[in-house]
Short mmCIF file of C-alpha atoms in Angstrom, two decimals:
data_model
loop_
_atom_site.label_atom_id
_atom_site.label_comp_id
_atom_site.label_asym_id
_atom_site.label_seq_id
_atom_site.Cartn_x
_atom_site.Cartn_y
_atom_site.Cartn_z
CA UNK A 1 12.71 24.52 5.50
CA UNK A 2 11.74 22.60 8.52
CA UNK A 3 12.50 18.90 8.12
CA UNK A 4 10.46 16.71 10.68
CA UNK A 5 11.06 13.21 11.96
CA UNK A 6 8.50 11.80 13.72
CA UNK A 7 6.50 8.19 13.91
CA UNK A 8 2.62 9.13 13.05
CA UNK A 9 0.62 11.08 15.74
CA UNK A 10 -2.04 13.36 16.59
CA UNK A 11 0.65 16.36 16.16
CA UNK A 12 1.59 15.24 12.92
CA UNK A 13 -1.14 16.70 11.03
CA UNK A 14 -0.52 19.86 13.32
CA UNK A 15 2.94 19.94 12.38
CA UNK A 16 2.55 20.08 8.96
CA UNK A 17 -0.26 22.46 8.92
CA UNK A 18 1.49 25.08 11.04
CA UNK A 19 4.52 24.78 9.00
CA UNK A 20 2.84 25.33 6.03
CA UNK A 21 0.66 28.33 7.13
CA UNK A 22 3.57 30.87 7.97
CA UNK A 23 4.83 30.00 4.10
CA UNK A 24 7.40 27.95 5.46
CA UNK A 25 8.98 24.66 3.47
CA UNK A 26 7.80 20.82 5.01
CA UNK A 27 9.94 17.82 4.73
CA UNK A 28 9.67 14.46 6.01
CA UNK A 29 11.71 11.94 6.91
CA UNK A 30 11.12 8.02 7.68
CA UNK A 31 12.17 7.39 11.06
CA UNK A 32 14.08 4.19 10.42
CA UNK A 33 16.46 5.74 8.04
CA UNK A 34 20.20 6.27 9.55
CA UNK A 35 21.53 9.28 10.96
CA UNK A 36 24.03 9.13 7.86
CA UNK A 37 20.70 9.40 5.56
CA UNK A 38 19.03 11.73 7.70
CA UNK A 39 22.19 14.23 7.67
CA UNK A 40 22.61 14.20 3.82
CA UNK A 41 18.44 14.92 3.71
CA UNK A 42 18.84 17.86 5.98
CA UNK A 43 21.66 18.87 4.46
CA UNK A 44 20.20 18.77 0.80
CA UNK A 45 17.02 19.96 1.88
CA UNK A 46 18.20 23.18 3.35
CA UNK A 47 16.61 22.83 6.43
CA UNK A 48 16.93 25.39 9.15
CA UNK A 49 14.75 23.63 11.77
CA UNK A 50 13.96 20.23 12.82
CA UNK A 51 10.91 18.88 14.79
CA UNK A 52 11.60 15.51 16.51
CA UNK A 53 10.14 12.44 18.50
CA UNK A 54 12.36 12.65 21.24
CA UNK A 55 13.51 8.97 20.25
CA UNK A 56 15.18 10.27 17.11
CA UNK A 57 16.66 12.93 18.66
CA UNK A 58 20.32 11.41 18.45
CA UNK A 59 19.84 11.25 14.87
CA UNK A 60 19.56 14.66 14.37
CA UNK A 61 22.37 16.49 16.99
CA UNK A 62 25.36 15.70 14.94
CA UNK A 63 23.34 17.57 12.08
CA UNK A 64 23.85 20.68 14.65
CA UNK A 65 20.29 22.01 13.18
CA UNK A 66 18.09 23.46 15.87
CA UNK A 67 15.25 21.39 17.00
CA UNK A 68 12.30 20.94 19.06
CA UNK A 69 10.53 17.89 19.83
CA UNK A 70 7.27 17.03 19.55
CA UNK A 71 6.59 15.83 22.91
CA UNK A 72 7.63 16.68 26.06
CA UNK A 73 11.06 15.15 27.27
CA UNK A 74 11.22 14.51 31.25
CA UNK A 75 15.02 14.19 30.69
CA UNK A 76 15.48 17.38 29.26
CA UNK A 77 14.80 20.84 28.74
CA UNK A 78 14.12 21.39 25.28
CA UNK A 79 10.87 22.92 24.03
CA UNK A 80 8.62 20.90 22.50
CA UNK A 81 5.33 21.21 20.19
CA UNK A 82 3.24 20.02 22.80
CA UNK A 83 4.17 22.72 25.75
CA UNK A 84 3.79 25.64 22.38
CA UNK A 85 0.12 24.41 22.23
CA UNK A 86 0.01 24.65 25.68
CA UNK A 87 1.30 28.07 26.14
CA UNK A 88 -0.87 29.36 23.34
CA UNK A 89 -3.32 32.03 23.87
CA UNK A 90 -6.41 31.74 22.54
CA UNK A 91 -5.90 34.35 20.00
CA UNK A 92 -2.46 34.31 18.34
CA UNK A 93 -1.54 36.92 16.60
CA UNK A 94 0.81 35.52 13.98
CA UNK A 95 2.68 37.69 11.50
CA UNK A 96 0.83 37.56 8.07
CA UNK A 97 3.14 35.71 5.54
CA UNK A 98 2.59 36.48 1.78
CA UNK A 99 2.76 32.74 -0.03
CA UNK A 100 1.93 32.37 -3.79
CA UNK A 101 0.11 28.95 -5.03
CA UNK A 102 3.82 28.81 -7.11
CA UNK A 103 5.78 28.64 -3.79
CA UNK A 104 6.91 25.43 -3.01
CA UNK A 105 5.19 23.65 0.12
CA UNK A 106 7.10 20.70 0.66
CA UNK A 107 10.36 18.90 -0.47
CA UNK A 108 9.37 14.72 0.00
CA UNK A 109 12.32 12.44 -0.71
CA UNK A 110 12.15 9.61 -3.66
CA UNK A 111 14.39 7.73 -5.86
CA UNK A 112 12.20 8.86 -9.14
CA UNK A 113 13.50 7.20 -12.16
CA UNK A 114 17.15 6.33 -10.71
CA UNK A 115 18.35 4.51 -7.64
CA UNK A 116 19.83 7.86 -6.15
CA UNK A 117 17.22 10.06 -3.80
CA UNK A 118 16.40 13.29 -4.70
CA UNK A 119 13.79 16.21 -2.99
CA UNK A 120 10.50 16.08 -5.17
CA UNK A 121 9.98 19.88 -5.20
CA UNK A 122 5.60 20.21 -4.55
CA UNK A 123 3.77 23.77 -4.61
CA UNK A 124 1.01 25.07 -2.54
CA UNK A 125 -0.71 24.98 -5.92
CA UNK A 126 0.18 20.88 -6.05
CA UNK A 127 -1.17 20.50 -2.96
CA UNK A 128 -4.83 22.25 -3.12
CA UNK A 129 -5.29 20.27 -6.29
CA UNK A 130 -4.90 17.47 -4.58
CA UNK A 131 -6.95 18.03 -2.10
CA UNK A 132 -9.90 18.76 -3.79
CA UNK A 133 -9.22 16.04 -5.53
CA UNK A 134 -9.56 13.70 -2.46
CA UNK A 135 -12.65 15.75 -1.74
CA UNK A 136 -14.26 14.65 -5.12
CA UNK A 137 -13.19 11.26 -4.12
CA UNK A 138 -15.06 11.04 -1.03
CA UNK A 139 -18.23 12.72 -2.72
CA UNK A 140 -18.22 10.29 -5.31
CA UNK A 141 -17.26 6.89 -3.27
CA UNK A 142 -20.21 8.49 -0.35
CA UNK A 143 -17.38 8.14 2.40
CA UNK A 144 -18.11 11.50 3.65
CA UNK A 145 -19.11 9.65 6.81
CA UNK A 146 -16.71 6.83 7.27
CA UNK A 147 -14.45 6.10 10.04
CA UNK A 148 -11.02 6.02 8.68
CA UNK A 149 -7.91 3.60 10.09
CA UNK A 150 -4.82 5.01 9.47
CA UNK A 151 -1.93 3.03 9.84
CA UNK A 152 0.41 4.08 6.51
CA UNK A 153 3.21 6.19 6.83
CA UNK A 154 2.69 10.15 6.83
CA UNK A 155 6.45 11.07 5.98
CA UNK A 156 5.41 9.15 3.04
CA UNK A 157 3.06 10.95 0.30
CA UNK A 158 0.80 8.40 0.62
CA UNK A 159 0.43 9.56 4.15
CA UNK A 160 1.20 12.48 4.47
CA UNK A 161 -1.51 13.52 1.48
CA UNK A 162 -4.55 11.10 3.22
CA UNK A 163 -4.39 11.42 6.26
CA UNK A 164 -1.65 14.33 7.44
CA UNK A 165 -3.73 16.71 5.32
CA UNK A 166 -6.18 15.32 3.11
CA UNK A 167 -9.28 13.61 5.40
CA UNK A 168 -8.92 16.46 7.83
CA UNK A 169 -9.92 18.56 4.93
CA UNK A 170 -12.68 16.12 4.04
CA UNK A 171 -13.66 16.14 8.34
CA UNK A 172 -14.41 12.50 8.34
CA UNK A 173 -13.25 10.61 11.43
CA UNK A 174 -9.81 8.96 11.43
CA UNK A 175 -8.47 6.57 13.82
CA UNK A 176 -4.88 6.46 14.49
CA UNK A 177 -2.42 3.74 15.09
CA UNK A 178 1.42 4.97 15.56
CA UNK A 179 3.07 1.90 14.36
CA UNK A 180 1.60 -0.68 12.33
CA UNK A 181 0.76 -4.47 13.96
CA UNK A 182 -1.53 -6.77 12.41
CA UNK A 183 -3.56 -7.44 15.06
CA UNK A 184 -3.73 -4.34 16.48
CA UNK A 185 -5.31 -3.41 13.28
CA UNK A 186 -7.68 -5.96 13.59
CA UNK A 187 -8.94 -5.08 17.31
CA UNK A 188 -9.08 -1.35 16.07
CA UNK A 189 -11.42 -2.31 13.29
CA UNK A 190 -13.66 -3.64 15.72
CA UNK A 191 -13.73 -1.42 17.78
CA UNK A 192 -14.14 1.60 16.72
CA UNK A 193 -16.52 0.14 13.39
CA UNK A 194 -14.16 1.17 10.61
CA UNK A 195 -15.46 1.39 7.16
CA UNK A 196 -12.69 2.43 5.26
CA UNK A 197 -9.14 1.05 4.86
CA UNK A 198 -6.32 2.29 3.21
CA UNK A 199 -3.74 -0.02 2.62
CA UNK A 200 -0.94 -1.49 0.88
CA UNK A 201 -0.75 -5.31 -0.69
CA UNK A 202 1.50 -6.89 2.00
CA UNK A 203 -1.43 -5.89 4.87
CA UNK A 204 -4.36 -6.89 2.37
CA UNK A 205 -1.87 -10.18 1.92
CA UNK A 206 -1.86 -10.76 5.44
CA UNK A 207 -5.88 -10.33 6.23
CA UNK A 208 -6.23 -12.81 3.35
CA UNK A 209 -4.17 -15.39 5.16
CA UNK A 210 -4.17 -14.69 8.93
CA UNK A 211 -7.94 -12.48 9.34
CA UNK A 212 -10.01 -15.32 9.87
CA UNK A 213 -7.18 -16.87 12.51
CA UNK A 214 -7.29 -14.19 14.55
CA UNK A 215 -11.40 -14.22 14.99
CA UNK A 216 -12.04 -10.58 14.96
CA UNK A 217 -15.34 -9.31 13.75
CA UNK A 218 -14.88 -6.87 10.24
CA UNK A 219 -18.08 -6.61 9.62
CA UNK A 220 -18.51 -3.18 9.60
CA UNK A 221 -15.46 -2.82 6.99
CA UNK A 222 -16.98 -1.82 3.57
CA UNK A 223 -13.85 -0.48 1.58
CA UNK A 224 -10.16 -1.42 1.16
CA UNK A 225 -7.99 0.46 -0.81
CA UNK A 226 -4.49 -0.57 -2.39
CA UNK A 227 -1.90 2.11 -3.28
CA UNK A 228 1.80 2.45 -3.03
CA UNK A 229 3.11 -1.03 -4.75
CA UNK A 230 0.94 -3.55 -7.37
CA UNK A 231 -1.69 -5.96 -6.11
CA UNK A 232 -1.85 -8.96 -7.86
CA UNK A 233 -4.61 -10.38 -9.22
CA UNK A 234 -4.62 -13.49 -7.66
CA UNK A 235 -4.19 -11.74 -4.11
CA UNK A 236 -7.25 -9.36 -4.63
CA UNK A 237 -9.68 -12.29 -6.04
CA UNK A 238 -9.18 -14.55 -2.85
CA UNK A 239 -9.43 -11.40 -0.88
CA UNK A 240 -13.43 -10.65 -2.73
CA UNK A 241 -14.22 -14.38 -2.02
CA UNK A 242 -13.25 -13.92 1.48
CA UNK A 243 -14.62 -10.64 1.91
CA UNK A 244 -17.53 -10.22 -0.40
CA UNK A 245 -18.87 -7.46 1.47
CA UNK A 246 -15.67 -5.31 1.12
CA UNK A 247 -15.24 -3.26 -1.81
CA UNK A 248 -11.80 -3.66 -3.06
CA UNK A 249 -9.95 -0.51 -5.45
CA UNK A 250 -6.45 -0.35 -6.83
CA UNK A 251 -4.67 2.96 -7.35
CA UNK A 252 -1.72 4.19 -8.89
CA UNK A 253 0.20 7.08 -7.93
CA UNK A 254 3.64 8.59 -8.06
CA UNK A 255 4.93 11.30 -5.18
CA UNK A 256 6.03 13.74 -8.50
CA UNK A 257 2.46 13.58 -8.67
CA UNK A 258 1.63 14.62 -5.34
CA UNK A 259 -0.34 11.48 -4.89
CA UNK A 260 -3.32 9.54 -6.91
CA UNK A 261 -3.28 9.70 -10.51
CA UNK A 262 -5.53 7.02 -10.85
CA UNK A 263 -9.04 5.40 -9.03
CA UNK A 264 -12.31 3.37 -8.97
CA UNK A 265 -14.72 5.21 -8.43
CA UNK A 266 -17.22 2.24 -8.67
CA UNK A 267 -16.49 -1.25 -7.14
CA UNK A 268 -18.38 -2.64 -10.27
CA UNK A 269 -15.33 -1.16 -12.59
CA UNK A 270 -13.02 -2.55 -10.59
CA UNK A 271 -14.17 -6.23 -10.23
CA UNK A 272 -14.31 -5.85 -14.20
CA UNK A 273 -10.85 -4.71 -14.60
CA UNK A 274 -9.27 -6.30 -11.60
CA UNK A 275 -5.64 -6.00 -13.59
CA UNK A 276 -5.83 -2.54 -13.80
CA UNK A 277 -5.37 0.52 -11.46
CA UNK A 278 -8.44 2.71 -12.57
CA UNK A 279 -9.15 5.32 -14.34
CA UNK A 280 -7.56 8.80 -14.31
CA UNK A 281 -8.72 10.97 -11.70
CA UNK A 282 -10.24 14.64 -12.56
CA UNK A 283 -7.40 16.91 -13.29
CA UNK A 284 -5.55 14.76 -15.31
CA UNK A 285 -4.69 13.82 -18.92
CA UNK A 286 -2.10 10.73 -20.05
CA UNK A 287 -0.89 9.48 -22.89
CA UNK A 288 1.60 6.09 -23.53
CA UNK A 289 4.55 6.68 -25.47
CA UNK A 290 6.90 4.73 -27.40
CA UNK A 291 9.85 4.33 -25.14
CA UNK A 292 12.16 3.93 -28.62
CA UNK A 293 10.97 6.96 -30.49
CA UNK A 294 9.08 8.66 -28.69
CA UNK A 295 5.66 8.46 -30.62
CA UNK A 296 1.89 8.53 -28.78
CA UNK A 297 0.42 4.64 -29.03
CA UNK A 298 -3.09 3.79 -29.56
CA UNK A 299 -4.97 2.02 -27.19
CA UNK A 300 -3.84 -1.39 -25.81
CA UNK A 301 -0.17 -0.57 -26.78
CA UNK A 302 2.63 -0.88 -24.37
CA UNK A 303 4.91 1.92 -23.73
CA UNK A 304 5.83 4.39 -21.32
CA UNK A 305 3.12 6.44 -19.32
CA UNK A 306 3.24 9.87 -19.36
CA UNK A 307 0.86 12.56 -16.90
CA UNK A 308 -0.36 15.82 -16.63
CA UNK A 309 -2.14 17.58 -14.19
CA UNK A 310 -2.15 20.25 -11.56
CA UNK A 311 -0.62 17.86 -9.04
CA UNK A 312 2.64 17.21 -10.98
CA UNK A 313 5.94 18.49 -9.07
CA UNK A 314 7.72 21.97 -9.76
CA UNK A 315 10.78 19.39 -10.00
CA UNK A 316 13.63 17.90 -8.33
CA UNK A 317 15.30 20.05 -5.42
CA UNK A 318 18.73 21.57 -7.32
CA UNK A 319 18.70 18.85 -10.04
CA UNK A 320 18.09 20.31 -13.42
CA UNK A 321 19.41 17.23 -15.68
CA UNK A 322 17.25 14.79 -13.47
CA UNK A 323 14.16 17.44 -13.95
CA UNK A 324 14.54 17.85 -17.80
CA UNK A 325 15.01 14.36 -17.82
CA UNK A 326 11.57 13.51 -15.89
CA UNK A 327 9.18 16.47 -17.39
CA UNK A 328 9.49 17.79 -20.80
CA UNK A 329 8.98 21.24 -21.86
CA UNK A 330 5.28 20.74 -22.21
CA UNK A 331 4.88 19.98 -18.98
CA UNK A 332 4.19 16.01 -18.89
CA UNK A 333 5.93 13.82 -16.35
CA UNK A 334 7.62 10.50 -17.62
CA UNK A 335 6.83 7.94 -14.78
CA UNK A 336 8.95 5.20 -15.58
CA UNK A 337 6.57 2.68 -15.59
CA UNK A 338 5.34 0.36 -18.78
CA UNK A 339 1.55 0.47 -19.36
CA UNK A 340 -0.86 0.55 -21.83
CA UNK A 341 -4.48 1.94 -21.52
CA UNK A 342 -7.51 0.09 -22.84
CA UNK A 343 -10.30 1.80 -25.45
CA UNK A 344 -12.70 2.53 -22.44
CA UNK A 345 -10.06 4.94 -20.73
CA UNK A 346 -8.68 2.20 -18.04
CA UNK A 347 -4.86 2.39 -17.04
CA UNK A 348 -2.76 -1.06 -16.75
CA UNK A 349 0.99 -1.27 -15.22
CA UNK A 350 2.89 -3.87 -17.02
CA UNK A 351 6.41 -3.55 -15.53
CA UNK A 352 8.51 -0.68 -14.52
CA UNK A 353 11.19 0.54 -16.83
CA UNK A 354 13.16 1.92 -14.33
CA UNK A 355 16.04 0.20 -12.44
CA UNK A 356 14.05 0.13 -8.93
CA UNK A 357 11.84 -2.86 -7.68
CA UNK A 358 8.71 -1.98 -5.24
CA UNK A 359 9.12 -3.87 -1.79
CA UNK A 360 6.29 -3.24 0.37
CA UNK A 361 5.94 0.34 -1.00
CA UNK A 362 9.37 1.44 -0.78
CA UNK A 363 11.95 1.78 -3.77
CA UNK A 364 14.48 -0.89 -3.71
CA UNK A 365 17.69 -0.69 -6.19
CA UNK A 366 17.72 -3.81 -8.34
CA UNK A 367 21.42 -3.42 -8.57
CA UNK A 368 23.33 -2.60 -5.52
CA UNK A 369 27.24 -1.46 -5.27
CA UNK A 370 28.85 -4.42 -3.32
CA UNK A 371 31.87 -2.07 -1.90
CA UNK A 372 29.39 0.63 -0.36
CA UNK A 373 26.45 -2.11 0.37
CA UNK A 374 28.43 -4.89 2.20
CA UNK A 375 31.57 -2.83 2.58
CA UNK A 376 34.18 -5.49 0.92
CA UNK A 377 36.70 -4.82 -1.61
CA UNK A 378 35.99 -7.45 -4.93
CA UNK A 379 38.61 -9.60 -6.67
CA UNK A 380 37.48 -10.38 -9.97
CA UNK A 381 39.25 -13.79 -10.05
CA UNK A 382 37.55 -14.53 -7.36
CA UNK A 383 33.79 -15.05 -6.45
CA UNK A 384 30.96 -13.53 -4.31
CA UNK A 385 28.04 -14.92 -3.10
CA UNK A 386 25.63 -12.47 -0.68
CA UNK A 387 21.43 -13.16 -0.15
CA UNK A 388 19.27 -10.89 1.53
CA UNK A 389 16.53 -12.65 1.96
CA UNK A 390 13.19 -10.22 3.52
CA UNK A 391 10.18 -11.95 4.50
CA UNK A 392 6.97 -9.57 5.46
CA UNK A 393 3.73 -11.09 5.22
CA UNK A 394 5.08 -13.96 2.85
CA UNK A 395 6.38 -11.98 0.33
CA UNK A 396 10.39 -12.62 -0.44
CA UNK A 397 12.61 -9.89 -2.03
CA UNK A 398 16.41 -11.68 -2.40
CA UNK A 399 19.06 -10.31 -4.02
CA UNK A 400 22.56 -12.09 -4.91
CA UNK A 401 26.22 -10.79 -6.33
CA UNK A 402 28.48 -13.26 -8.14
CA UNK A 403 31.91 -12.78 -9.37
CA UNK A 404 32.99 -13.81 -12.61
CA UNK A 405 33.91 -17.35 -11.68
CA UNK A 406 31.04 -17.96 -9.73
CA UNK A 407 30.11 -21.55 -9.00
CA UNK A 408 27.21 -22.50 -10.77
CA UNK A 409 24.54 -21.74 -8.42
CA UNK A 410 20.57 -22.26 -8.10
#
C-alpha cells in the first residue's frame, strides 16, 4: 500500500498510475488533515510507503513509514519522484506483476453511512468500469476536444477519478491549478479558452455572485458540471440566466461507487428536471426501497436508494459489520440517501438519512462529541453554549451544544 499526500500536480496523475501498474495498493490523503488523522490512515491502511510534498513531510515522520517526496528538497537528501523520472532510462525494464481485475487498486477514505472513516476498498475491475464510463461520457456530451480546468481535489474520488486518471484516458487537454482561488480560476478560463468545468456548488455559488465583478471574459466556457454536494435550484436557475450560453448538469455520486452514478447527458433534460441529478449512467441499475420494511417503491415514492453496477466497492477495509451493513448479499449498495425516481427514469435526492451533513463536498458529523471536539469535561447541571460558524462563498454551516439547563436561546 503506498499512501500519498500531496496538493494536485502534474506528478499526481504519475503517481497514481505507476503505483497502480506494478499491482501495488493507492491511497490518498487530503493534505489539510492532522498528522493525528494522517497516522491512524496509514496505520489502517497498511501502508508500507509514503510519497510526499515536501511541505507535509512533518506529518508523516512520526508515522516512521518510508517516504519519498515528490519534488526535489534543496534542504535535504531524500529521493524524490521527480529525480526517479530523471534518472530513468528510456527503456525500463520493470518486473512483470500478475494483477487480477478482483485485486483491489485503491483504499480512498469516507465516512459512508456513519460519522466514523473507514477505507472504501475499490478493484482494478471498479476502476476500468469507470473509466469507460467517463469515456462514454465524453462521446456522448462531444467533449472529446475540450480544454478541461481542474481545480477539485484528486485525493478525493471526485478527483482522483476525473482528472488523476479518467481525462488522461479520454486525452483531452486539462489545465491545472494546485490550489483553488476564485480568481485565479477566472484568469485561467480566459486564458487558456476553457470549455469545460467541473465543479462543486460553493464555486458555481461564487461565479453567480462575484463573475461579473471581477470582468473576466468566459465566453468560451460551454459546460459546468456540479458533483460532490446538492445544487439548489434556485442557485442553478440564476446561474442559466446569467450564463445562458453555459450548459449546466447535476450529478450524483458516492466514492463506494467509484464515482458517477448518475448524469445529463443532454442540457435539454436537465433544464427540464433542474431538481434532479440525472439519469443513471450505463452500467447501472437502482431501485428505492422502503427504509421501514424493506419493500421496492414505485415510481415517485420516497425511500432509500439502492445501486448496482460494476463500479460499486469490494467493501470497507477490515470492517465486515459496516460492509454487510452497506451491501447486501445480492450485491446492491445502500447509499444512505432519501430519493425517489420519477416514471421517465430520472433520480431526485430528497434528504440524506444518514447522520452526516455535506459542507462544501466534505462529510460533516451532525452530532459532534463535546469532550473529544472542544476538549472540556460537561456538567449536566450546568450549560454549554459552542458555534462554529464557516462561511465559504456565503454558505453558513453552524453547529451549537446546550446542556440541560440551557438558557433559552435563538
Amino acid at each position: 500500500v503506498v499512501f500519498v499526500l500531496s496538493q494536485k500536480s502534474t506528478l499526481y496523475s504519475a503517481i497514481c498510475l505507476a503505483v497502480l501498474s506494478v499491482g501495488a495498493v493507492l491511497t490518498t490523503a487530503n493534505p489539510i488533515n492532522t498528522a493525528t488523522e494522517i497516522a491512524k490512515q496509514v496505520h489502517d491502511s497498511g501502508a508500507k510507503l509514503a510519497i510526499s510534498a515536501p511541505e507535509e513531510l512533518h506529518k508523516l515522520v512520526p508515522t516512521g513509514v518510508p517516504t519519498i517526496l515528490t519534488s526535489h528538497c534543496s534542504d535535504g537528501n531524500m529521493l524524490s519522484v521527480e529525480e526517479l523520472i530523471k534518472g530513468c532510462c528510456t527503456s525500463p525494464e520493470l518486473p512483470q506483476v500478475p494483477v487480477a481485475q478482483s485485486d483491489t487498486a485503491a483504499i480512498l477514505y469516507s465516512s459512508g453511512t456513519t460519522g466514523v472513516s473507514k477505507g472504501v476498498v475499490l478493484t482494478h475491475a471498479n476502476l476500468i468500469s469507470i473509466m469507460r464510463l467517463l469515456l462514454w461520457s465524453a462521446d456522448v456530451s462531444g467533449s472529446q476536444d475540450d480544454v478541461f480546468l481542474a481545480f477539485i481535489p484528486m485525493f478525493h474520488i471526485y478527483g482522483l477519478v476525473f482528472f488523476g486518471l479518467g481525462l488522461l484516458c479520454v486525452g483531452v487537454t486539462t489545465i491545472l491549478m494546485q490550489k483553488y482561488d476564485f480568481q485565479a480560476m477566472l484568469d485561467a478560463i480566459q486564458k487558456h479558452k476553457v470549455n469545460n468545468l467541473p465543479a462543486v456548488p460553493p464555486v458555481i455559488l461564487a461565479l453567480v455572485k462575484h463573475a461579473r465583478k471581477a470582468r473576466c471574459d468566459l465566453s468560451s466556457l460551454r459546460r459546468v458540471g456540479s458533483g460532490a454536494a446538492p445544487l439548489s435550484k434556485e442557485v442553478a436557475q440564476e446561474f442559466r440566466r446569467m450564463f445562458p450560453w453555459v450548459e449546466l448538469r447535476q450529478g450524483y455520486g458516492l466514492t463506494e461507487s467509484s464515482g458517477g452514478a448518475t448524469f445529463f447527458p443532454s442540457d435539454k433534460d436537465a433544464k427540464a428536471h433542474p431538481d434532479s441529478c440525472g439519469k443513471l449512467i450505463p452500467t447501472f441499475c437502482a431501485k428505492v426501497v422502503d427504509i421501514e420494511t424493506g419493500k421496492p417503491l414505485p415510481p415517485h415514492k420516497e425511500g432509500e436508494l439502492w445501486f448496482k453496477s460494476p463500479t460499486i466497492m469490494k467493501g470497507y477495509l477490515g470492517n465486515l459489520e459496516a460492509t454487510s451493513a452497506t451491501i447486501d448479499s445480492e450485491g446492491w449498495l445502500r447509499t444512505g440517501d432519501l430519493g425517489y425516481i420519477d416514471e421517465n427514469g430520472f433520480v431526485y435526492i430528497v434528504e440524506r438519512i444518514k447522520e452526516l451533513i455535506k459542507y462544501n463536498g466534505y462529510q460533516v458529523l451532525k452530532v459532534i462529541a463535546v469532550q473529544f471536539s472542544i476538549g472540556i469535561s460537561v456538567n449536566c447541571s450546568s450549560y454549554i453554549y459552542q458555534g462554529i460558524k464557516l462561511l465559504v462563498s456565503g454558505d453558513c454551516c453552524r453547529t451549537g451544544i446546550c446542556g440541560a439547563k440551557s438558557p433559552p436561546y435563538s
